[in-house]
PDB file of C-alpha atoms in Angstrom:
ATOM      1  CA  MET G   1      78.416 -54.444  -1.395  1.00 53.00           C
ATOM      2  CA  ALA G   2      75.240 -55.452  -3.080  1.00 56.00           C
ATOM      3  CA  HIS G   3      71.844 -54.938  -1.580  1.00 56.00           C
ATOM      4  CA  HIS G   4      69.516 -57.700  -1.783  1.00 57.00           C
ATOM      5  CA  ILE G   5      65.761 -57.090  -1.517  1.00 59.00           C
ATOM      6  CA  SER G   6      63.733 -60.009  -0.414  1.00 62.00           C
ATOM      7  CA  GLU G   7      60.835 -61.345  -2.401  1.00 63.00           C
ATOM      8  CA  ALA G   8      58.480 -60.633   0.486  1.00 61.00           C
ATOM      9  CA  SER G   9      59.520 -56.998   0.494  1.00 63.00           C
ATOM     10  CA  GLN G  10      59.041 -56.748  -3.272  1.00 65.00           C
ATOM     11  CA  GLY G  11      55.576 -58.297  -2.969  1.00 66.00           C
ATOM     12  CA  LYS G  12      54.545 -55.751  -0.344  1.00 68.00           C
ATOM     13  CA  LYS G  13      55.701 -52.878  -2.566  1.00 69.00           C
ATOM     14  CA  ALA G  14      53.842 -54.293  -5.571  1.00 69.00           C
ATOM     15  CA  LYS G  15      50.733 -54.751  -3.457  1.00 71.00           C
ATOM     16  CA  ARG G  16      51.071 -51.208  -2.118  1.00 73.00           C
ATOM     17  CA  ARG G  17      51.440 -49.838  -5.681  1.00 74.00           C
ATOM     18  CA  THR G  18      48.316 -51.668  -6.753  1.00 74.00           C
ATOM     19  CA  VAL G  19      46.319 -50.330  -3.770  1.00 68.00           C
ATOM     20  CA  VAL G  20      47.562 -46.773  -4.493  1.00 68.00           C
ATOM     21  CA  LYS G  21      46.619 -47.137  -8.200  1.00 72.00           C
ATOM     22  CA  PHE G  22      43.120 -48.335  -7.305  1.00 67.00           C
ATOM     23  CA  ALA G  23      42.741 -45.570  -4.707  1.00 70.00           C
ATOM     24  CA  LEU G  24      43.785 -42.912  -7.237  1.00 68.00           C
ATOM     25  CA  ALA G  25      41.431 -44.404  -9.838  1.00 68.00           C
ATOM     26  CA  GLY G  26      38.611 -44.329  -7.267  1.00 67.00           C
ATOM     27  CA  VAL G  27      39.331 -40.700  -6.357  1.00 66.00           C
ATOM     28  CA  ALA G  28      39.386 -39.819 -10.069  1.00 66.00           C
ATOM     29  CA  LEU G  29      36.016 -41.525 -10.607  1.00 62.00           C
ATOM     30  CA  LEU G  30      34.594 -39.769  -7.549  1.00 64.00           C
ATOM     31  CA  GLY G  31      35.800 -36.405  -8.887  1.00 66.00           C
ATOM     32  CA  ILE G  32      34.247 -37.038 -12.305  1.00 65.00           C
ATOM     33  CA  GLY G  33      30.977 -38.085 -10.664  1.00 63.00           C
ATOM     34  CA  ALA G  34      30.953 -35.006  -8.443  1.00 62.00           C
ATOM     35  CA  ALA G  35      31.626 -32.757 -11.423  1.00 60.00           C
ATOM     36  CA  ALA G  36      28.807 -34.389 -13.395  1.00 59.00           C
ATOM     37  CA  THR G  37      26.428 -34.000 -10.441  1.00 58.00           C
ATOM     38  CA  SER G  38      27.502 -30.385  -9.936  1.00 56.00           C
ATOM     39  CA  ALA G  39      26.918 -29.662 -13.615  1.00 52.00           C
ATOM     40  CA  ALA G  40      23.445 -31.190 -13.408  1.00 55.00           C
ATOM     41  CA  TRP G  41      22.548 -28.972 -10.439  1.00 61.00           C
ATOM     42  CA  THR G  42      23.849 -25.762 -12.019  1.00 65.00           C
ATOM     43  CA  ASP G  43      22.090 -26.116 -15.341  1.00 67.00           C
ATOM     44  CA  GLN G  44      20.609 -22.839 -16.651  1.00 74.00           C
ATOM     45  CA  ALA G  45      17.061 -22.191 -17.767  1.00 77.00           C
ATOM     46  CA  TRP G  46      16.056 -19.157 -19.848  1.00 81.00           C
ATOM     47  CA  PHE G  47      12.654 -17.481 -19.994  1.00 81.00           C
ATOM     48  CA  SER G  48      11.217 -14.655 -22.025  1.00 84.00           C
ATOM     49  CA  GLY G  49       8.052 -12.613 -21.766  1.00 83.00           C
ATOM     50  CA  THR G  50       6.536  -9.269 -22.625  1.00 84.00           C
ATOM     51  CA  ALA G  51       5.302  -6.494 -20.361  1.00 82.00           C
ATOM     52  CA  SER G  52       3.575  -3.205 -20.997  1.00 79.00           C
ATOM     53  CA  ALA G  53       2.395  -0.284 -18.910  1.00 81.00           C
ATOM     54  CA  ALA G  54      -1.310   0.322 -18.488  1.00 80.00           C
ATOM     55  CA  SER G  55      -2.813   3.440 -20.008  1.00 80.00           C
ATOM     56  CA  ILE G  56      -4.853   5.555 -17.589  1.00 81.00           C
ATOM     57  CA  GLU G  57      -6.769   8.755 -18.208  1.00 85.00           C
ATOM     58  CA  LEU G  58      -9.408  10.597 -16.204  1.00 85.00           C
ATOM     59  CA  GLU G  59     -11.432  13.034 -18.292  1.00 88.00           C
ATOM     60  CA  ALA G  60     -14.159  15.570 -17.550  1.00 87.00           C
ATOM     61  CA  SER G  61     -17.070  17.027 -19.476  1.00 87.00           C
ATOM     62  CA  LEU G  62     -19.765  19.634 -18.941  1.00 86.00           C
ATOM     63  CA  ASN G  63     -22.121  18.217 -21.572  1.00 87.00           C
ATOM     64  CA  GLY G  64     -21.268  14.501 -21.586  1.00 85.00           C
ATOM     65  CA  THR G  65     -20.124  14.619 -25.207  1.00 88.00           C
ATOM     66  CA  THR G  66     -17.003  16.813 -25.259  1.00 86.00           C
ATOM     67  CA  TRP G  67     -14.342  15.297 -22.977  1.00 88.00           C
ATOM     68  CA  VAL G  68     -11.116  16.980 -21.875  1.00 86.00           C
ATOM     69  CA  SER G  69      -8.088  15.708 -20.012  1.00 85.00           C
ATOM     70  CA  ALA G  70      -7.886  18.171 -17.104  1.00 71.00           C
ATOM     71  CA  ASP G  71      -4.554  16.926 -15.761  1.00 70.00           C
ATOM     72  CA  THR G  72      -3.207  20.321 -14.692  1.00 71.00           C
ATOM     73  CA  GLU G  73      -4.624  23.598 -13.380  1.00 69.00           C
ATOM     74  CA  GLY G  74      -3.972  25.160 -16.784  1.00 71.00           C
ATOM     75  CA  ALA G  75      -6.079  22.450 -18.444  1.00 70.00           C
ATOM     76  CA  ALA G  76      -8.899  22.629 -15.884  1.00 72.00           C
ATOM     77  CA  VAL G  77     -12.458  22.144 -17.073  1.00 74.00           C
ATOM     78  CA  ALA G  78     -13.844  25.656 -17.590  1.00 75.00           C
ATOM     79  CA  ILE G  79     -17.412  26.065 -16.413  1.00 76.00           C
ATOM     80  CA  VAL G  80     -19.202  27.783 -19.278  1.00 73.00           C
ATOM     81  CA  PRO G  81     -20.944  29.936 -19.918  1.00 74.00           C
ATOM     82  CA  ALA G  82     -18.966  32.318 -17.743  1.00 71.00           C
ATOM     83  CA  SER G  83     -22.244  33.722 -16.450  1.00 77.00           C
ATOM     84  CA  THR G  84     -23.041  30.434 -14.668  1.00 79.00           C
ATOM     85  CA  PHE G  85     -21.765  31.809 -11.353  1.00 74.00           C
ATOM     86  CA  GLN G  86     -21.779  35.559 -12.110  1.00 76.00           C
ATOM     87  CA  ASN G  87     -23.998  38.184 -10.512  1.00 76.00           C
ATOM     88  CA  LEU G  88     -25.028  36.127  -7.530  1.00 75.00           C
ATOM     89  CA  VAL G  89     -27.408  37.910  -5.195  1.00 77.00           C
ATOM     90  CA  PRO G  90     -27.395  37.423  -1.420  1.00 76.00           C
ATOM     91  CA  ASN G  91     -28.504  33.942  -0.312  1.00 79.00           C
ATOM     92  CA  GLU G  92     -28.563  32.615  -3.895  1.00 80.00           C
ATOM     93  CA  THR G  93     -27.357  29.109  -4.760  1.00 81.00           C
ATOM     94  CA  ARG G  94     -26.397  27.861  -8.220  1.00 82.00           C
ATOM     95  CA  THR G  95     -25.199  24.442  -9.341  1.00 84.00           C
ATOM     96  CA  VAL G  96     -23.536  22.879 -12.336  1.00 84.00           C
ATOM     97  CA  THR G  97     -22.914  19.181 -12.994  1.00 85.00           C
ATOM     98  CA  ILE G  98     -19.588  18.008 -14.328  1.00 85.00           C
ATOM     99  CA  GLN G  99     -19.189  14.446 -15.609  1.00 88.00           C
ATOM    100  CA  ILE G 100     -15.967  12.527 -14.930  1.00 87.00           C
ATOM    101  CA  ARG G 101     -14.990   9.476 -16.994  1.00 90.00           C
ATOM    102  CA  ASN G 102     -12.342   6.774 -16.780  1.00 89.00           C
ATOM    103  CA  SER G 103     -10.971   6.673 -20.338  1.00 89.00           C
ATOM    104  CA  SER G 104      -8.527   3.856 -19.601  1.00 87.00           C
ATOM    105  CA  PRO G 105      -9.135   0.867 -21.886  1.00 87.00           C
ATOM    106  CA  SER G 106      -8.349  -1.703 -19.181  1.00 88.00           C
ATOM    107  CA  VAL G 107      -7.633  -0.255 -15.711  1.00 89.00           C
ATOM    108  CA  SER G 108     -10.082   0.777 -12.970  1.00 90.00           C
ATOM    109  CA  LEU G 109      -9.317   4.079 -11.222  1.00 86.00           C
ATOM    110  CA  SER G 110      -9.890   5.064  -7.603  1.00 85.00           C
ATOM    111  CA  VAL G 111     -10.961   8.714  -7.614  1.00 81.00           C
ATOM    112  CA  ALA G 112     -10.995  10.930  -4.520  1.00 80.00           C
ATOM    113  CA  PRO G 113     -13.883  13.365  -4.116  1.00 73.00           C
ATOM    114  CA  PRO G 114     -13.150  16.597  -6.009  1.00 70.00           C
ATOM    115  CA  SER G 115     -12.483  19.891  -4.259  1.00 68.00           C
ATOM    116  CA  ILE G 116     -12.694  23.564  -5.177  1.00 67.00           C
ATOM    117  CA  THR G 117      -9.675  25.836  -5.084  1.00 62.00           C
ATOM    118  CA  LYS G 118     -10.041  29.610  -5.086  1.00 59.00           C
ATOM    119  CA  VAL G 119      -8.196  31.172  -7.993  1.00 57.00           C
ATOM    120  CA  ALA G 120      -6.073  34.150  -6.941  1.00 53.00           C
ATOM    121  CA  GLY G 121      -7.743  37.428  -7.851  1.00 52.00           C
ATOM    122  CA  GLY G 122     -11.130  35.798  -8.407  1.00 54.00           C
ATOM    123  CA  THR G 123     -14.145  38.073  -7.874  1.00 53.00           C
ATOM    124  CA  LEU G 124     -16.658  35.338  -6.999  1.00 54.00           C
ATOM    125  CA  TRP G 125     -15.347  34.830  -3.503  1.00 54.00           C
ATOM    126  CA  ALA G 126     -16.921  37.786  -1.768  1.00 57.00           C
ATOM    127  CA  ALA G 127     -17.249  37.770   2.005  1.00 59.00           C
ATOM    128  CA  GLY G 128     -19.718  35.094   3.040  1.00 62.00           C
ATOM    129  CA  SER G 129     -19.641  33.193  -0.283  1.00 65.00           C
ATOM    130  CA  THR G 130     -19.174  29.435  -0.103  1.00 68.00           C
ATOM    131  CA  ALA G 131     -18.628  26.703  -2.626  1.00 69.00           C
ATOM    132  CA  THR G 132     -19.136  22.976  -2.165  1.00 69.00           C
ATOM    133  CA  VAL G 133     -18.719  19.915  -4.309  1.00 69.00           C
ATOM    134  CA  THR G 134     -21.045  16.954  -3.949  1.00 68.00           C
ATOM    135  CA  THR G 135     -21.079  13.618  -5.701  1.00 69.00           C
ATOM    136  CA  ASP G 136     -23.567  10.803  -5.977  1.00 68.00           C
ATOM    137  CA  TYR G 137     -20.980   8.580  -4.284  1.00 70.00           C
ATOM    138  CA  GLY G 138     -20.523  10.604  -1.072  1.00 69.00           C
ATOM    139  CA  ALA G 139     -17.330  11.737   0.608  1.00 72.00           C
ATOM    140  CA  SER G 140     -15.291   8.576  -0.022  1.00 78.00           C
ATOM    141  CA  ASN G 141     -13.239   7.463  -3.005  1.00 83.00           C
ATOM    142  CA  VAL G 142     -15.112   5.943  -5.914  1.00 83.00           C
ATOM    143  CA  THR G 143     -13.783   3.279  -8.260  1.00 87.00           C
ATOM    144  CA  LEU G 144     -14.478   3.948 -11.919  1.00 89.00           C
ATOM    145  CA  THR G 145     -14.234   0.951 -14.226  1.00 92.00           C
ATOM    146  CA  PRO G 146     -12.962   1.524 -17.791  1.00 92.00           C
ATOM    147  CA  GLY G 147     -15.420   3.789 -19.633  1.00 91.00           C
ATOM    148  CA  GLU G 148     -17.560   4.479 -16.533  1.00 91.00           C
ATOM    149  CA  VAL G 149     -18.961   8.000 -16.025  1.00 90.00           C
ATOM    150  CA  LYS G 150     -19.940   9.643 -12.698  1.00 87.00           C
ATOM    151  CA  PRO G 151     -21.496  13.080 -12.022  1.00 86.00           C
ATOM    152  CA  VAL G 152     -19.872  15.701  -9.806  1.00 81.00           C
ATOM    153  CA  ILE G 153     -22.117  18.586  -8.714  1.00 80.00           C
ATOM    154  CA  VAL G 154     -20.505  21.966  -8.038  1.00 78.00           C
ATOM    155  CA  THR G 155     -22.654  24.214  -5.828  1.00 77.00           C
ATOM    156  CA  VAL G 156     -21.875  27.889  -5.180  1.00 76.00           C
ATOM    157  CA  SER G 157     -23.852  29.881  -2.602  1.00 74.00           C
ATOM    158  CA  SER G 158     -23.530  33.587  -1.963  1.00 71.00           C
ATOM    159  CA  GLY G 159     -23.486  34.895   1.559  1.00 68.00           C
ATOM    160  CA  ALA G 160     -26.100  37.020   3.202  1.00 63.00           C
ATOM    161  CA  LEU G 161     -25.656  40.788   3.277  1.00 57.00           C
TER     162      LEU G 161
END
């Protein structure tokens, strides 16, 4: 028994094949377009640059010409001559001026007011002795621009008998 397919049925199948081909071609074009758009939105850009750390250094001097980096207790600025604060008599006050300098070539420094620390075993600190530090900028931080120098006055007073 032979099957006979009508011309109308064959025309519908041909039409359906054509529609499917066009649909697949359209989907393929859409996919290519989406991929091209996606590639355009995920393009990479590269940059380069240089960076360096700032150099900072706070130094101190007793004479304004010889500067030392007193970064640790062991490298503290020694007040010389040693007799500056020796042999104080009751109610006597002595002072010495220390200069501080911002030796950074490009960075300003905020410096807190200095303080005095008693060295263990020191003989200066007899009962009633006091020591104060004063500055020409008061009790608040001071900003030193590169190369700027400020005085710090150390005052030691002996107590009364």
